Each structure stands twice: as C-alpha cells, then as structure tokens.
Amino acid sequence: MTRKWVYLSRSAGEELTETLGHKPDLSEMKNIFGGKGAGLADMTGAGLPVPPSFTITTEACVEYMKTGEFPPGMWEQTLKALKEIERRTGRRFGDPENPLLVSVRSGARVSMPGMMDTVLNLGLNDETRASLAQLTDNEWFSYDAYRRFITMFSDIVMGLDREHFEKLLGELKKKEGVKTDPEVSLEGMKGLVGQYKALYREHFGQDFPTDPYKQLELAIKAVFASWNGARAIAYREFNKIPHDWGTAVNVCTMVFGNLGERSGTGVAFTRDPATGERRLYGEYLENAQGEDVVAGIRTPLKIAQLQEVMPDIYEQFVRVTQQLEHHYRDVQDVEFTVERGKLWMLQTRTGKRTAAAAVKAAMDMAREGLLTREEAVMRVKPEEVDQLLHPFFDPQAKLSAEKRGDLLAEGLDASPGAGTGIVIFDADRAIELAGQGQAIILVRPETSPDDVPGMLVSKGVLTQHGGMTSHAAVVARGNNLPCVAGCEDISVDVERNQFTVKATGRVVEEGDVISIDGGTGEVFWGALNTLEVEYEEQQDLIELLSWADEVRTLGVRTNADLPRDARRARQFGAEGIGLCRTEHMFFDPRARDAVVHMIMAETDEERHAALDEMLPFQEQDFEGVFEAMDGLPVIMRLIDPPMHEFLPAREELIEEVTRLRCTDPGSPELPKKEKMLQVVNSMWEVNPMMGLRGCRAGIMYRGLTEMQTRAYFQAACRCARRGIKVVPEVMIPLVGHVNELRLEREKLETVAKQVMKEEGIEVEYMFGTMIEIPRAALTAGEIAQYADFFSFGTNDLTQMTFGYSRDDAEGKFLIKYVDGFDTGEVDTEGRPVLFKILEVNPFQTLDEVGVGRLVELCVKEGREAKPDLEIGICGEHGGDPASIDFCHRVGLDYVSCSPFRVPVARLAAAQATLRHASAEG
Ligand code: ADP
Ligand code: MG
Ligand code: MG
C-alpha cells in the first residue's frame, strides 16, 4: 500500500487518526501538516468558513529532499484531493468555463522566514482569465488577478525577481497619472499582462506555462525546495530548528478580496499583542488581495472600523475569533478575506506577544474561565517575568520605528532591558564620554575582559559575534545590563568607527544614536521612548505570582548582602535570605583598613585590636538585614574569598616600592610599603581559588570567624530585644572534610551561646555548611552530623567538578565548547558539521548528569543521616528555570537567587511542581 501523503482539511483529523492508529494531539497535527495546515484542518473541522483545502505532508517533503522526486503516489493523491475540491466548489481546475483557482502555501511546524512565499491565483491562463471575467462580471479584476499570478509565479517559483514586474507597473501608473493600483485603467491592466508574458518569455526563453497542472507541479516542487534555501537553512541554524522536519504544502481554493468594495483582506489578533487587552487588534484593507495589507501601499482600516463598513461581517468575525480562542485557549493571530460580503478564514496561529501581554492575557483568560489557574501559571514563561522587571521600549514607539524602516538588525536576546545611547566602538572612549554624562551603547565585534570597564559605564552592549554564553552576554547578565549579542546582521568595523547593516548597506557611525532591546535582540536606529513599570504597580503579575506561590513546593529565598537588596527582594516575594555574603562589608573603605591590620598583625594584641575595629561594621549591617527580613530566616556566610584580595595588588606594590627606592629612598612610606609587599609575597598563591579561603581562612586566622559570629549574634539578640523576629543561620563555606566543619562549628557555637548569655536573650539558630567541594557531597552522611542545613554552592561545585576555573573558562574556551567546533566535514546538504562538547554553559544551567549526580547523592545521604536537614541552593543556578526544575525533582527545600530573579524563580518553581505533578499523575 502506498503511504498517505495528502489530507483534505475537512477530514484531516479523522484520516490522520486512521494513519496513526490513535487520535493525534495538536503537536502531532503540526508535525505532519505544518502549523498552517493544522490550523486549516482545525478551523474546517470546527465548521468555520474556510475555503476547501488540502495539505501535502511534511513527510512528503522529507522524501522529496532525499530523491528530488515526489514520493510514489503523492501526485496521484494530489490529483484526487483536487477532484474532491472541484466537487465541493462545483468548479474545475483548468476548466475554460468554470475554473477553479488555488493558492499554494508553504507551512512548516513553526513559522519560518525564508520559506517559500505564497502563490495566489494559480490555475490562470488566457482562457480561464476570460471565464473568470465573465463569472465575476469584472474584467478589470480578472486582469489584476492574472498579472499578480504571473508576478508571483515568476518570482517565487521561477526565481525571476518581482522588481522587474513592479517596475513595469510603476511606469504604467506614472503614464496614467494615478497613485494606487485599483486606479489603473482596464486597458492598462490588459497591456500589462501582455508585457509580463513577454518579459517571462524573454527571460526564460519559453512561454509562461499555461497548463494549470504544470503550474501546480512546479509550485509544489518550489515549496519543497525552499526548505533547503540558504535563508531557511541559516534561520534554522540560528534558532536550532532541526533540518529534517520539512515543510508541508497547502493548496487552498482561492477567495477574492479584490472583487470591489464589499471585498477585502485583513489580519487580526484576538487580543492586543502589546498590552494583552481583550479587544480585536488588526487591520483591514478594502478591495485588496493577499499581502497588500502589510505592504502598506494604501492605508488600511483599523479592524474596529470594519464594524461601520460591514457590521454583519464584523459580528461574524468577532464570533469566529472567540470560537478560535476557546478552541486553542490562547491568543490567536488570524488572516482572513471577505469576498463580496462573505467572510473566509485563511489562517490561525498562536499570537506573538510582549511579556506584559502574555501575563495580562493569561490572567484575563483565567478570570474568563478559559484557563484554570494552573494553566495560567504554565502559560507565562519565566523569562517573560524577567523582562517585566526591566525598563522596556514603548511598544508603540517600536512599531512606528519598524514602519519607518528603523529596525536595523536582530541578534540574540542576550540580557534583557532597553538601552539607548550613542554608538561607541572602544571601551576607553566609552569611559571617557560616559564621564561627561553621555549615554553610551558599546558596539564591538565581540568583547574581552579588557572591555569590561567600558561595558559597565554603558547603557547597553551590542556585539556582532558570540552566543548566549559569550563574554559580552555573561558579563551583561551579571550586571543587569541590556545586551544584544551575536548580531550577524551587522558588520562592525572598529578601524573606521562604524558598523554596516548587511542587508541594506546602511552605515551607523560613532556618535549616532541607537536603541537596543536585550529582551528581543532588536536593534533600532534613533532613541526610542522607554517605559518602566514598578513591580508594585503590576497587579496582574503580582496576582499570577501569588497563584504560583499556592502551587509551588520549593521555597524561594534571595542572595542579598545589604539591607537595601534584602528589602527589594522581600517586595519581590523572597522568603528569607539564602546567602548573605559578609566580605562585601569589608570592602567598605572604612572597614578595609581594619582588615588589612588584622591580616598584617604580628601579635595577638594587634590582631584583637583590628578585629574589634571590624566588628561594629559587621554588626551594623547585620542589624539592617535582620530588620528587613523580620520573621524570615537569614543565612550569614562566614568569610569566603582568598584573604589577599583585601590587600593591594602585588604588581602595584612592586612598582611603588621600586619607584620609591629610586626616587625617594628616605621616604617614610618606603618601609611600610616594603613590609606590605613582604606580606603580600608571603600570601601569594599559585591557585588562590583552591588556596587559603573559606573555612580554611576561618581556621587559620584565629579570631576572625569568632568576631563575625559575635557580630552576627549581637545583632540578632539586639534586634530580638526590639521585637524583631530573627532566625539566624550561620553557614561555614568550602568544607571538604567533616573535621573542618566540626572544628569551626564547635568553636563558633560556643561564641553564639556566650553572646546570648551576655545579651540575656535566647534566639533560635542553626549552623550549617555550604556544599561546594565534591568531597563534601560525597561524604554528606558524615558532614550532616555537624550541620543543621546544607546549601549547594553550585558555582564552586560546578567549577570543581568540571575542573574549570570559571574566570578562565567563561568568555574563553567555554564559548567554543558550547558553540561547537568545525569538524571539517559537511553533511548531505553541504552544511559544515559542528561538534559541540557542551550543550549549555554549566555555570548557567546546572549540569544534571555530573554535578547534579553529586547533588542527588548528597541530598540522599544527608537526609538519611539527618532526616530534618534543611537543604537549599544558593549558586546562580538558583535563578535559572531549568536548574530550578532540577532542584524541585531532587527535593530541595528552597532555591536562593539574586533579588531580581526572585519573581522568576517563584514562577519557575510553580511550573516545576505542575509539570511533574501531571507527569506523575
Ligand atoms: P504567510 O505564511 O506568509 O502568512 P499565507 O500562505 O498565509 O502566507 O498567504 C499570505 C496571504 O495570502 C494570506 O494572508 C491571504 O491574505 C492570502 N491568501 C492565501 N491563500 C489564499 C486563498 N486561498 N484565497 C485568498 N487569499 C489567500
Ligand atoms: Mg499567512
Ligand atoms: Mg563558594
């Protein structure tokens, strides 16, 4: 039996059920019929007015790509489907009396630029044109349809650019002294068709094909072939779409929007795609066909104005769009045509919308009863929440910029936010001009660590090369800076201080103003109006997140060092602090001298004096954090970085000492500097990240962590006395052996008890450890005996499990690992084969296979040893949705992330719960 390649839209669902042996879901329909074909089948099945159509499957395309021939039986099935359409319409393909005309439309699983455009009015030749004129009683229309068909067929199927045809039309309009196409005279149109045919003959050395079956065959082949067109391939490469999906071909009975005043064509969204507001949003153009609406030749009507022109049609259209929303339970983007007062639906798909619209539409649909609360929670992407917490461009401003042709290019949405400023190509120049108060967009082919200071003073960063893990992307995300990376639409010339938009040749020079949207990857010419909505004002978002809170089982805490950040995070819904780094407080210039004295101390007295100086700074900051977190737990991590980070840089000291010795040997500064250099030299480490840091520093520098613990518990007790509910937790970092923890814990718990006794108040507290060394994870059972809680420090754990030094890897070899290596081989289509060592950057998304295995083992053995062990994560992965899903699956108690990621994490945690509840249930 030959395979089934062709499905009639009106019975596609049932027929596919037969083929598959089960009822297909929406995604199976899309896989086989493409998005457009599935939509046509769905709409037809629901009884909506769709012109009779059929779909040739994506599978047929896959076969065609292998052999260059239609697969056996496909053409016969196509002819049979055509017969069925003839029967339904009462017209016949190629019939000189009553001809059937069709459109041939491509449609892959996801809509994809670079795929073949639609050919309308297929089936026309001199004879069928004449009968079309008779049947419609409109000769002008018949020529208009014919000249459009010749243009589209020549351009799209045969590859003769439509410009040549447009030029002749332009000359004709000029000659007749008219502005728009419908004003051209009948004689003019007639003459034009003759010119078009001559042009075709001249170019191809043969007549325009008059046999409709030949036209159809060529058009279908052209759609199939367009799957492997250069533009389509490039798009798939970029968007990681598999090359073996293929595209379907849809053949639809033509309906005509260009049959006079009661005809027209339009596009609409069921809700406003910018705001999510529930109202039809779109445009309608009278007496027009196909893409005339978007081409912008004449000004279309707002969709609401259709109500005045054709109230009955408008009403029907509203009903249809509502039905579609009910069916798909999502915002739809539809295309339709009105032919002499009759509505025809031609396409429906999920509408692309802004993050704000996604939230509003989901919440409204839940309130309307279209979605359950859980579905609404699943509907919004965590990254969309992230976008809502950053400044963004006024959607109206974006739209008009796009219409003006000021959308210059698109790259990767590497770090969200909107940035506007003058273009600068050099980091030092950026620093100089930013110092004068200029807003800067730093544009580079790619960035390196040398560019970081320039990046940090800029309003945004744009790079030509590099992916989501490129240096620019990583640095920008870490600093809340908008970034568009990998923007290959432009070519940056730093020698000449300019970049060129490849497609148009437009040149942007130093000092020109551009706007970049890091949430979408768009780059605009000029300054776009920027908006910012405070989180507190986003009622829908707040409510959505409250629904997420009802669902999720994972707690969400924040990483915050300062009272200000703690307050912000609490507004965002943080349920405590998972990581309060204490070293930030020491970088305060006031505290820094004391730290230096402590490190350089030679006697116990000197050291204690220095520690006494440090204590008030710590205590004061801790009090602020406890106040902000009244009633919620606060995890204070004891000092962690290598101690020499608090001292001046070695190179600078060497330089100064050398200079003083040469120029001013008697200077009283010299012996001081020499002493400092001596200390710095003695502390110098080959690999400081694995040197004297974390609990090792606490153990070796006597008195240091005792002082921190004292400051922490004094702050806790004093706050408690003021009626603030405190839940202090002390975290001992970088433990690799149980005895390190045991030693520190016993020492520090004594201090805690001592302080509580002095202060005359008891508070509940915990001592725990960070799990960030593989050995700690592997010996979790032992370690748990001295820990009330574990918190995974997955930055270090990833670093040490992979054996990558993060600072050396990211932005350097790790980019290549993720982007892939050219193997020198090419695949069957001639594309280079890339070998990727890593699918994703493990510092961004937790490596489940390796690092995750340690986490799992640690959770299991830790809880076996101590069932009520509290376990969380405080590495950056705690704010990454995919990693949060993993944390949910391994049963952590909470994730902790930076304040701005808290809302993102709340939603991601709820989605993880729902995802796995439905997978299990
Ligand atoms: P795209 O994938 O670019 O959206 P479509 O296949 O939807 O391409 O075709 C573009 C436009 O052509 C449609 O919006 C519609 O206006 C017009 N069109 C396509 N098929 C038909 C048809 N059978 N009758 C009338 N107009 C059609
Ligand atoms: Mg379309
Ligand atoms: Mg660490």
mmCIF file of C-alpha atoms and ligand atoms in Angstrom, residues 36 105 118 291 335 346-347 349, ligand 2:
data_model
loop_
_atom_site.group_PDB
_atom_site.id
_atom_site.type_symbol
_atom_site.label_atom_id
_atom_site.label_comp_id
_atom_site.label_asym_id
_atom_site.label_seq_id
_atom_site.Cartn_x
_atom_site.Cartn_y
_atom_site.Cartn_z
ATOM 1 C CA LYS A 36 -0.741 26.395 8.813
ATOM 2 C CA ARG A 105 1.239 27.930 0.518
ATOM 3 C CA THR A 118 2.505 32.007 -1.170
ATOM 4 C CA GLU A 291 -0.212 40.754 1.347
ATOM 5 C CA GLU A 335 -5.691 36.092 8.450
ATOM 6 C CA LEU A 346 -7.346 31.658 5.860
ATOM 7 C CA GLN A 347 -5.027 31.152 8.792
ATOM 8 C CA ARG A 349 -1.860 30.612 14.866
HETATM 9 MG MG MG B 2 -0.324 33.888 6.484
#
